[in-house]
Tab-separated table of C-alpha atoms in Angstrom:
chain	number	residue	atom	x	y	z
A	1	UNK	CA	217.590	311.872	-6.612
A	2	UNK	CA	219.073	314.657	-4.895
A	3	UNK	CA	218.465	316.922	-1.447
A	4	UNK	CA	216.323	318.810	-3.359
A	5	UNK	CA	213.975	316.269	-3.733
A	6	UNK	CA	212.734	318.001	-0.294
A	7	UNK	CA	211.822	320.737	-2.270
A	8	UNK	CA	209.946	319.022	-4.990
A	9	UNK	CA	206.309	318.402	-5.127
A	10	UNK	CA	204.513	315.051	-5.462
A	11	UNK	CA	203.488	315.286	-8.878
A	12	UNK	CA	207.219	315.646	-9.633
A	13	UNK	CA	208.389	313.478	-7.740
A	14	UNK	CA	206.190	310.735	-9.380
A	15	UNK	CA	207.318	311.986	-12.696
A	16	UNK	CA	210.990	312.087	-11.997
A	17	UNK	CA	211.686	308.862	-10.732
A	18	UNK	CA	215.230	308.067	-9.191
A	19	UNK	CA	218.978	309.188	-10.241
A	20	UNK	CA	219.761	306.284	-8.148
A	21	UNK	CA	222.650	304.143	-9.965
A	22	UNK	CA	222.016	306.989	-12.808
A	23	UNK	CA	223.744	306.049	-16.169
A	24	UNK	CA	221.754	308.918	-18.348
A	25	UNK	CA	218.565	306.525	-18.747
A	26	UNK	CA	215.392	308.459	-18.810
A	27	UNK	CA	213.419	304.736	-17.803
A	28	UNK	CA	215.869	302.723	-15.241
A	29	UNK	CA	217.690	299.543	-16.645
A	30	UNK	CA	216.353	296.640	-15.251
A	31	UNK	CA	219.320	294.170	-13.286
A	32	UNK	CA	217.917	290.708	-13.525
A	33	UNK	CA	221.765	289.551	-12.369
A	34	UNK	CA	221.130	287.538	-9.192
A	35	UNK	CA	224.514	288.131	-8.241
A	36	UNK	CA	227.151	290.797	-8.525
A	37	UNK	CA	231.212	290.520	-9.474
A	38	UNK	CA	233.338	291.340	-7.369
A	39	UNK	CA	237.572	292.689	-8.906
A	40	UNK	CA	239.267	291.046	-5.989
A	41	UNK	CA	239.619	289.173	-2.922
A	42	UNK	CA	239.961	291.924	-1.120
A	43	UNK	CA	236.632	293.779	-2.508
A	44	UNK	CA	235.214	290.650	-1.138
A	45	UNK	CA	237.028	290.662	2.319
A	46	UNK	CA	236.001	295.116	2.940
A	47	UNK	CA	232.968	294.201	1.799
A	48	UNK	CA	232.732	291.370	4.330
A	49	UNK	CA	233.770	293.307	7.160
A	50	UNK	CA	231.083	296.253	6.225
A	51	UNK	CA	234.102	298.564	5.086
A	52	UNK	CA	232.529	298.837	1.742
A	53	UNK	CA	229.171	299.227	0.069
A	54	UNK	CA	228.096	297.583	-2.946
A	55	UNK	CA	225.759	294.808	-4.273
A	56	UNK	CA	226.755	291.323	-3.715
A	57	UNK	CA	223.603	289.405	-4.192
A	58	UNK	CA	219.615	290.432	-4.835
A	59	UNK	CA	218.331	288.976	-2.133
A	60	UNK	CA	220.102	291.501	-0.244
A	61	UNK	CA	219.486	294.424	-2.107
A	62	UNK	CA	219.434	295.389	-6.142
A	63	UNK	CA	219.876	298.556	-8.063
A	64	UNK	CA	216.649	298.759	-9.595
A	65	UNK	CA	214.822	297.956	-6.570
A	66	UNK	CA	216.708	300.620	-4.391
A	67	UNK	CA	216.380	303.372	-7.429
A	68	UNK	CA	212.178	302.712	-6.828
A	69	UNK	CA	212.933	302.760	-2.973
A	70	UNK	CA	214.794	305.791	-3.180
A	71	UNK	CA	211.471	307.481	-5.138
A	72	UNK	CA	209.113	306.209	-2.696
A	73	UNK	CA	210.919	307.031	0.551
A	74	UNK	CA	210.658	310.998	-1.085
A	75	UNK	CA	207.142	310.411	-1.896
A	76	UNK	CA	206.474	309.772	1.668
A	77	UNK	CA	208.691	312.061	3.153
A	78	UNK	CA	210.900	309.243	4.925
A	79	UNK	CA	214.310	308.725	5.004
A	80	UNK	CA	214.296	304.745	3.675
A	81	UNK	CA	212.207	302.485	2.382
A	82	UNK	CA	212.245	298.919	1.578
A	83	UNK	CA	210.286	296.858	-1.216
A	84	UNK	CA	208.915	293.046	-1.105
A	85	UNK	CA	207.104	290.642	-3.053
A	86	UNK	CA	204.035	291.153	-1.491
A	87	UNK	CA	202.338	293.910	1.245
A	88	UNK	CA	202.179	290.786	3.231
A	89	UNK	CA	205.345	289.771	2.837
A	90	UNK	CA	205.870	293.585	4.250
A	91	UNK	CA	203.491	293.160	7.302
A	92	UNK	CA	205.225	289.888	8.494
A	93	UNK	CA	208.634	291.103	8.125
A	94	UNK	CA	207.800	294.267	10.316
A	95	UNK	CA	206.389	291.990	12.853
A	96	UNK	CA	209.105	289.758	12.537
A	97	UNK	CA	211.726	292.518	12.702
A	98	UNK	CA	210.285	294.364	16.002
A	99	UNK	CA	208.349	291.526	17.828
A	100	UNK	CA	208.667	288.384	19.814
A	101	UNK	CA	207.542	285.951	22.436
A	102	UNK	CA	205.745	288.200	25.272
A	103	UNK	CA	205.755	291.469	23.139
A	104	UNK	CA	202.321	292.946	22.967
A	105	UNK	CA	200.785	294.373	19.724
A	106	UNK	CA	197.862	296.760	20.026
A	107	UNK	CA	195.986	296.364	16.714
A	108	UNK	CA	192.899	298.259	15.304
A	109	UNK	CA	189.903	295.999	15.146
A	110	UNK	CA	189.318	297.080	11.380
A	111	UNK	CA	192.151	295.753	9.078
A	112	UNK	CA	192.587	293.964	5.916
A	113	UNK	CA	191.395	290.071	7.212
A	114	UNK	CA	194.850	289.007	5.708
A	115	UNK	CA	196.333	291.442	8.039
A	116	UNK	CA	194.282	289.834	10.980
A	117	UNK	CA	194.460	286.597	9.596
A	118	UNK	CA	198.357	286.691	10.159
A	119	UNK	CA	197.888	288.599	13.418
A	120	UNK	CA	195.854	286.013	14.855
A	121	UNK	CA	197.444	282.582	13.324
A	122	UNK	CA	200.948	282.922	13.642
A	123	UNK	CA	201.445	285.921	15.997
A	124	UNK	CA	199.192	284.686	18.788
A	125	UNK	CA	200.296	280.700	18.450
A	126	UNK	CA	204.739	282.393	18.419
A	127	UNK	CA	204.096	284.198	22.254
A	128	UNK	CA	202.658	288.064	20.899
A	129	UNK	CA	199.758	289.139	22.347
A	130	UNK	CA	197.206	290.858	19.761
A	131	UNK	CA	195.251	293.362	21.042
A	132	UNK	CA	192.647	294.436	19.166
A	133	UNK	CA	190.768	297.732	20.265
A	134	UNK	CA	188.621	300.204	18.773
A	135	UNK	CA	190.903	303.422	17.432
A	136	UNK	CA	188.124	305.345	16.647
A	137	UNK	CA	188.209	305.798	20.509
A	138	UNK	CA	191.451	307.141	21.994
A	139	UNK	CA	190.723	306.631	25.570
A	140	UNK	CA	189.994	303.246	24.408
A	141	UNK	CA	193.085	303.279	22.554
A	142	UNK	CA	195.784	304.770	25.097
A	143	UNK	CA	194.452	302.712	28.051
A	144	UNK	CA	195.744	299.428	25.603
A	145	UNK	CA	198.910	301.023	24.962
A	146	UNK	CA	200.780	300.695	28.240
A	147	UNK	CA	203.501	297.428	27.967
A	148	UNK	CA	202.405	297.048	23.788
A	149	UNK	CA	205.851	296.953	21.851
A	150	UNK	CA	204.130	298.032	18.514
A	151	UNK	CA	200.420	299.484	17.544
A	152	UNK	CA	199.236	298.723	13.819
A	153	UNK	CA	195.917	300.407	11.966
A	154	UNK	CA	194.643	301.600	9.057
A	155	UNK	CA	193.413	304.872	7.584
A	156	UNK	CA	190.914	304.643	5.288
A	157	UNK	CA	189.994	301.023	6.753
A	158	UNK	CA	188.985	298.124	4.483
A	159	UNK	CA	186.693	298.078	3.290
A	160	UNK	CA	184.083	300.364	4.710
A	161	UNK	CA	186.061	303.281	4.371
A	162	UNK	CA	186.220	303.975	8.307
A	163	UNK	CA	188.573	307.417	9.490
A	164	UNK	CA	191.226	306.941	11.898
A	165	UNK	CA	193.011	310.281	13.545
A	166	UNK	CA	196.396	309.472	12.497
A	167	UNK	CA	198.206	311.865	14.030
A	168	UNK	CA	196.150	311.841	17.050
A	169	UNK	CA	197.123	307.508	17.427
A	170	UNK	CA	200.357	308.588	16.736
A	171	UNK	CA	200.993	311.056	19.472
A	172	UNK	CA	199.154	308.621	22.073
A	173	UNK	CA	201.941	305.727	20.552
A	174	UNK	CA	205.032	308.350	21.170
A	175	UNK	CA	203.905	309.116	24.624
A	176	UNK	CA	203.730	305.600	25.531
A	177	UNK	CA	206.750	304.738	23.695
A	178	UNK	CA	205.543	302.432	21.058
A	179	UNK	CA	206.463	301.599	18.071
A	180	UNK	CA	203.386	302.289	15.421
A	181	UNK	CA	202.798	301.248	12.164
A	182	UNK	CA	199.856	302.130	9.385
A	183	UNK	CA	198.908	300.832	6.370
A	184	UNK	CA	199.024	303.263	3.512
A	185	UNK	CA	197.533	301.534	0.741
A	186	UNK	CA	193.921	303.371	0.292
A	187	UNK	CA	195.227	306.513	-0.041
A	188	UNK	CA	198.747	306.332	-1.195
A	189	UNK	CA	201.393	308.959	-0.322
A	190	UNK	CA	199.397	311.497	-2.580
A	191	UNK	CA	196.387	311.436	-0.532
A	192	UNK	CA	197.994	311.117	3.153
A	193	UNK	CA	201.591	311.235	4.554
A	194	UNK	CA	201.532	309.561	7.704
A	195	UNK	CA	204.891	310.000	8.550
A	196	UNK	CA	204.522	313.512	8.987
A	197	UNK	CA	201.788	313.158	11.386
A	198	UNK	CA	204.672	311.055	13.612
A	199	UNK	CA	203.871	307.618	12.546
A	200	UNK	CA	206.785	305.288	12.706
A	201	UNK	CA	206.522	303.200	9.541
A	202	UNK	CA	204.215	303.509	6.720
A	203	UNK	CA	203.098	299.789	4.840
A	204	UNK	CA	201.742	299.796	0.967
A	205	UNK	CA	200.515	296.365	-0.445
A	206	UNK	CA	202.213	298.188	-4.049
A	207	UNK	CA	199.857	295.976	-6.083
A	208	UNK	CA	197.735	298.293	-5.571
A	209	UNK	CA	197.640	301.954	-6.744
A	210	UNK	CA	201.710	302.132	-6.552
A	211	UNK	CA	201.365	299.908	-9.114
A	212	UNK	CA	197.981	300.859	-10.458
A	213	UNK	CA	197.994	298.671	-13.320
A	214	UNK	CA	196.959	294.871	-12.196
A	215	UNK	CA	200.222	293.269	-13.685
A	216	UNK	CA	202.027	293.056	-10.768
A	217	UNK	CA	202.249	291.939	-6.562
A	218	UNK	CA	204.436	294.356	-4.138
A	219	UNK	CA	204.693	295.468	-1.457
A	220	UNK	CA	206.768	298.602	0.925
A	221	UNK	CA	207.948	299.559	4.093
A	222	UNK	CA	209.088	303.745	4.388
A	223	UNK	CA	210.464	305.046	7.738
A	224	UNK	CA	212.210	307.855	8.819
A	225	UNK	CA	214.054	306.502	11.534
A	226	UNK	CA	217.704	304.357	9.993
A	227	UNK	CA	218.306	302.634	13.486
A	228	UNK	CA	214.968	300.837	12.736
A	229	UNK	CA	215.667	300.638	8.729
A	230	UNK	CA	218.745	298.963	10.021
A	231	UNK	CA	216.381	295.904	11.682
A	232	UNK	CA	213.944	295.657	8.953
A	233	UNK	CA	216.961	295.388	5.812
A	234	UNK	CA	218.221	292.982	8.348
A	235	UNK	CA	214.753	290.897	8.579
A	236	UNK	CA	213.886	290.874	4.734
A	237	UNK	CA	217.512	289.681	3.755
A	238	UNK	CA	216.984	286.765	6.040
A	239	UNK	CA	213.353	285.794	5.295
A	240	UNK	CA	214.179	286.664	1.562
A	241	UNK	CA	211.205	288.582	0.860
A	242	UNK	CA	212.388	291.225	-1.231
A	243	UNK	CA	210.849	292.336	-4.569
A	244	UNK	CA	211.981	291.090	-7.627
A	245	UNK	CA	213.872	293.669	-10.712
A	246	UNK	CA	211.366	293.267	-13.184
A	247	UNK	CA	208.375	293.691	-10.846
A	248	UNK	CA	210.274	296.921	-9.147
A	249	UNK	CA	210.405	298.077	-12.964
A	250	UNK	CA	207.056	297.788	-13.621
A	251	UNK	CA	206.266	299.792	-9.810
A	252	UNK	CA	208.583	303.050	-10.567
A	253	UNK	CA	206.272	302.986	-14.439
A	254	UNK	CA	203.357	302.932	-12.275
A	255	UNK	CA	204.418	305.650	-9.691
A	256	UNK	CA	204.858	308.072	-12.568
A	257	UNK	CA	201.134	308.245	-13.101
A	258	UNK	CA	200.230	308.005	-9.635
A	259	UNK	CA	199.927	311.646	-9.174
A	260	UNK	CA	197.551	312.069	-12.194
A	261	UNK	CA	195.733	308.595	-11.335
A	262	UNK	CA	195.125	309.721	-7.677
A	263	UNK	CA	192.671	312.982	-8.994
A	264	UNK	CA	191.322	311.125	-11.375
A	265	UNK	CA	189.951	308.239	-9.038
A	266	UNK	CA	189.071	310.676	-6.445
A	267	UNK	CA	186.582	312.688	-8.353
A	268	UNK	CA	185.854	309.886	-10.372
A	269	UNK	CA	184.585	307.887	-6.461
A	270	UNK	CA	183.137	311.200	-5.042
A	271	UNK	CA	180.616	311.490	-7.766
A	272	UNK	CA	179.574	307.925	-7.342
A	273	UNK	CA	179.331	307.888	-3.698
A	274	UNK	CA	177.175	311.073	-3.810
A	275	UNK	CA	174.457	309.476	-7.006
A	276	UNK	CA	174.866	306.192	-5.165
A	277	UNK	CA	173.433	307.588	-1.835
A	278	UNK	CA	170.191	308.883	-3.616
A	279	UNK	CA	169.792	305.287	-5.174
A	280	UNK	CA	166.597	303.275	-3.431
A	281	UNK	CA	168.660	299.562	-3.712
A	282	UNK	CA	170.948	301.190	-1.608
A	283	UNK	CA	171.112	301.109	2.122
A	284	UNK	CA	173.969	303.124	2.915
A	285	UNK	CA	177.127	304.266	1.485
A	286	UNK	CA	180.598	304.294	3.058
A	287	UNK	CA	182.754	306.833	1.780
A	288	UNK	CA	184.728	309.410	3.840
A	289	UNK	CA	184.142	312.192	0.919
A	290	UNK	CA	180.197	312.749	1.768
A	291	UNK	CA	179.506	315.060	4.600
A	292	UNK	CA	177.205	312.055	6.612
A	293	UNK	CA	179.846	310.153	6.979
A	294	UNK	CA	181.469	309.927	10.509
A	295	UNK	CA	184.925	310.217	9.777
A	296	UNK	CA	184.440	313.079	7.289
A	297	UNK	CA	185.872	316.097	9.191
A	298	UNK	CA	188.784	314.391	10.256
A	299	UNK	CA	189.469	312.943	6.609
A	300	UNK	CA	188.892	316.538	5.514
A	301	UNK	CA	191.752	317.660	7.723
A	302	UNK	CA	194.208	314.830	7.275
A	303	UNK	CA	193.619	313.889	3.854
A	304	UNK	CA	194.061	315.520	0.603
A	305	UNK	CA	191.224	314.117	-1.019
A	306	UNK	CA	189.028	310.912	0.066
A	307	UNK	CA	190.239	308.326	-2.356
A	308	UNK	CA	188.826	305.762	-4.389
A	309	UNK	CA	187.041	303.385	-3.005
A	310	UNK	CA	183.362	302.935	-1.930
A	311	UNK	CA	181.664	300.631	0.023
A	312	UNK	CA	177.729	299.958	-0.528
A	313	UNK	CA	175.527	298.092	1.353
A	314	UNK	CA	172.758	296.777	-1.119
A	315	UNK	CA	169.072	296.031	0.641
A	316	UNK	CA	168.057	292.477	0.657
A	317	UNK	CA	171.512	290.911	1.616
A	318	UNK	CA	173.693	288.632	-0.125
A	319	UNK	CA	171.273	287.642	-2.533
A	320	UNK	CA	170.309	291.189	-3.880
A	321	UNK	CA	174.336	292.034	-3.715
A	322	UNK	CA	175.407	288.583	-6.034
A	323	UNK	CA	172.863	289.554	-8.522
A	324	UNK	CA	173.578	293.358	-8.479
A	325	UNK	CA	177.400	292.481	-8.761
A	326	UNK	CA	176.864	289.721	-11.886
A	327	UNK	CA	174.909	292.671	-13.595
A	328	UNK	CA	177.893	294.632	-14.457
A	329	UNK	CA	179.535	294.601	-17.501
A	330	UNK	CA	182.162	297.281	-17.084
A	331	UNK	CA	183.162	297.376	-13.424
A	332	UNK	CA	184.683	293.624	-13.354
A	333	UNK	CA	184.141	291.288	-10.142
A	334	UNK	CA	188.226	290.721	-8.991
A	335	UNK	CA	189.578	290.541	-5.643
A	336	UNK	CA	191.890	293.969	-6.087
A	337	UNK	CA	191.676	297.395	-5.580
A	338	UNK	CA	193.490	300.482	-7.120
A	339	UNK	CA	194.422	299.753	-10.686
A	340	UNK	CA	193.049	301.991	-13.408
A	341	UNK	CA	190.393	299.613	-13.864
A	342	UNK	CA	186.709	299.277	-11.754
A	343	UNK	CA	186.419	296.570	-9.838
A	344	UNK	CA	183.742	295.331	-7.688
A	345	UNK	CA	184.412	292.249	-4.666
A	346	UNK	CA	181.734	290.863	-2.087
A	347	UNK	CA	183.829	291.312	1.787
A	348	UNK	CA	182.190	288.135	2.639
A	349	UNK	CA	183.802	285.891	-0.210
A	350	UNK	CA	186.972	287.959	-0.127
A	351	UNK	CA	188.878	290.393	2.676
A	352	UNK	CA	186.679	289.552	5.485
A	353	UNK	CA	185.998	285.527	4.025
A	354	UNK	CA	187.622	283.949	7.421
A	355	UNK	CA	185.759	286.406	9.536
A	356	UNK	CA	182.959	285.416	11.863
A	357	UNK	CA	179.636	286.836	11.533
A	358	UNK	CA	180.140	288.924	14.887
A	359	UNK	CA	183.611	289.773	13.865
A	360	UNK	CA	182.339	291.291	10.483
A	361	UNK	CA	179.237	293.142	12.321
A	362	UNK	CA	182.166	295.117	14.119
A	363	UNK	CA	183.723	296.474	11.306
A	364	UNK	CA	180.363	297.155	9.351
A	365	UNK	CA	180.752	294.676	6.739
A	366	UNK	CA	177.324	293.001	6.229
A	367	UNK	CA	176.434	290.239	3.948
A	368	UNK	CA	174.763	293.034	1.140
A	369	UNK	CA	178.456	295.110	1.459
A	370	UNK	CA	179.895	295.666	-1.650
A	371	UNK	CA	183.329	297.198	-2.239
A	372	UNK	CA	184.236	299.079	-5.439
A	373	UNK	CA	187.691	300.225	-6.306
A	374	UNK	CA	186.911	302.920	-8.721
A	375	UNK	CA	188.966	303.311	-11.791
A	376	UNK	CA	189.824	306.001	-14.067
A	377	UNK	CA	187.106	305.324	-16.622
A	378	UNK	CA	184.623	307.828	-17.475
A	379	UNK	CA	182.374	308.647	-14.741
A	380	UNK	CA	179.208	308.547	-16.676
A	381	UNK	CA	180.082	305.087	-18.355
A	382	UNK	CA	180.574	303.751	-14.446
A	383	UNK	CA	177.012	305.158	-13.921
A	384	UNK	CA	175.436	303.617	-16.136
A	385	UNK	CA	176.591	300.443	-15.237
A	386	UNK	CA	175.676	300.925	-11.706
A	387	UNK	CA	172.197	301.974	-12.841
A	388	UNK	CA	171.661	298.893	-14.915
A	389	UNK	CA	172.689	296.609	-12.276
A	390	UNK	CA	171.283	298.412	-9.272
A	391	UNK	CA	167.790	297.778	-11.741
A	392	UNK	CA	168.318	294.340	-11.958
A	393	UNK	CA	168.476	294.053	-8.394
């Protein structure tokens, strides 16, 4: 794509694609090669000594990968991104890129629990101290951030839906000269873009609504600073991580719907979460898009629409949740989120599975919580499947 990508609007943008490596394909070949020919010696020896740029091998970079990296950097109003096999495989390589023995990260308590999982197992046990606070207070917040090297969180939060002020955290991490970091991935660069608020990097896990379609495991890194880009292309061509061509294929198909998906499962999870919160099985409903909810000014201001997911919690616990979630026929039970399809997961058995009980009470996730990804299906047939599950309950 060109400079005037600037110019172009999302739903474009999504539409376009990349002229990366451009050879008058409307869909971009895919370059399985694992390695790239070089004429000469000498190609090899400039290329060597940084004199030249050019693909040598994919681990270090691939043209169908970049063309998809070149999209999504536009989408999110960076300057470079970087794609990997998984939005862990993301995560880690940040940490390992910017982080080390005696480095202190300042991490929101509410995260994905394979976020905190890695956090806690191999961060704490290699010399980084985690610190976990609450961002929802930013006294609380900028009185951790003194000495941290790097500050990670999450807005919406997994999976009750909880509102961060982005660009409030990342004012407080500029002033204290830290390095911050957010996961993306609920509401995708159509809903939010965090860079513009001053965020430093911006994480996907790309299985999820980048991809939108369930066929495929990704992940992304966007910044819009290339002295850090520099570190983090440095840190996935030695730990390897980097997405594979077909996979990065199947991504840029997904991203041209993204636009289109994004309304879609917005209105389609803002009429749910509103007949939901009138339903008597149901003890309360997390989801940023109804005026009760705590974090729905702020999400008002900072996000264009409240995406789609919705947390429940179901009265009578576990037991009453189980049988309410093997009730449904449409909405399938799958550990995912933000594919075209419904999908329904229990916190306890799945994100927040290694959590303690006291841990989980933190973040809001009780044993009756019940996350829904909300697809693109028709509203009313989602309803009715809720209704005749919610009965059986």
């Amino acid at each position: 794509m060109t400079d005037d990508n600037n110019k172009l609007r999302d739903e474009t943008l999504c539409a376009r694609g990349s002229d990366a490596h451009d050879l008058g394909a409307v869909a971009p070949p895919i370059y399985l090669s694992s390695t790239f020919r070089f004429e000469s010696t000498a190609q090899v020896a400039d290329y060597a000594g940084g004199k030249r740029e050019r693909y040598q091998y994919t681990r270090y970079g691939n043209p169908t990968v970049e063309a998809v990296e070149v999209q999504l950097a536009a989408l999110e109003h960076g300057t470079r991104a970087f794609l990997f096999a998984s939005g862990m495989a993301a995560t880690s390589t940040w940490c390992h890129a910017f982080l080390g023995p005696g480095d202190k990260l300042v991490a929101a308590r509410q995260l994905y629990g394979g976020t905190t999982h890695f956090f806690e197992h191999f961060l704490r046990p290699a010399g980084i101290t985690v610190d976990r606070v609450d961002f929802s207070d930013l006294a609380i917040l900028e009185r951790a951030l003194p000495g941290a090297k790097g500050c990670w969180f999450e807005t919406p939060t997994n999976p009750t839906m909880r509102i961060v002020d982005g660009p409030a955290v990342a004012a407080l991490c500029r002033r204290h000269h830290v390095l911050s970091a957010i996961d993306n991935t609920f509401a995708t660069p159509i809903i939010q873009k965090p860079l513009d608020w001053g965020v430093d990097w911006v994480m996907h896990s790309a299985t999820k609504y980048l991809g939108g379609h369930a066929d495929l495991t990704g992940g992304v890194l966007v910044t819009g600073s290339d002295g850090d880009a520099a570190r983090v292309g440095e840190t996935r061509r030695s730990l390897g991580g980097i997405l594979d061509p077909h996979a990065a294929f199947l991504m840029h198909r997904g991203i041209k719907t993204l636009a289109l998906r994004m309304e879609r499962h917005n209105n389609n999870a803002l009429a749910l979460a509103r007949w939901l919160a009138g339903q008597p099985q149901v003890s309360r409903v997390h989801y940023p898009g109804l005026a009760d909810h705590p974090g729905h000014a702020i999400a008002a201001r900072q996000m264009k629409g409240f995406g789609g997911v919705v947390a429940v919690d179901i009265r009578g616990g576990y037991e009453a949740a189980a049988r309410f979630v093997d009730h449904l026929r449409v909405i399938i039970n799958a550990a995912s989120l933000g594919g075209v399809e419904s999908l329904v997961s229990l916190p306890v058995l799945t994100s927040h599975v290694h959590a303690t009980e006291a841990e989980r009470r933190e973040v809001a996730v009780t044993d009756g919580t019940v996350r829904i990804s909300v697809g693109i299906e028709s509203v009313d047939d989602l309803k009715a499947d809720l209704a005749a599950a919610l009965a059986a309950v």
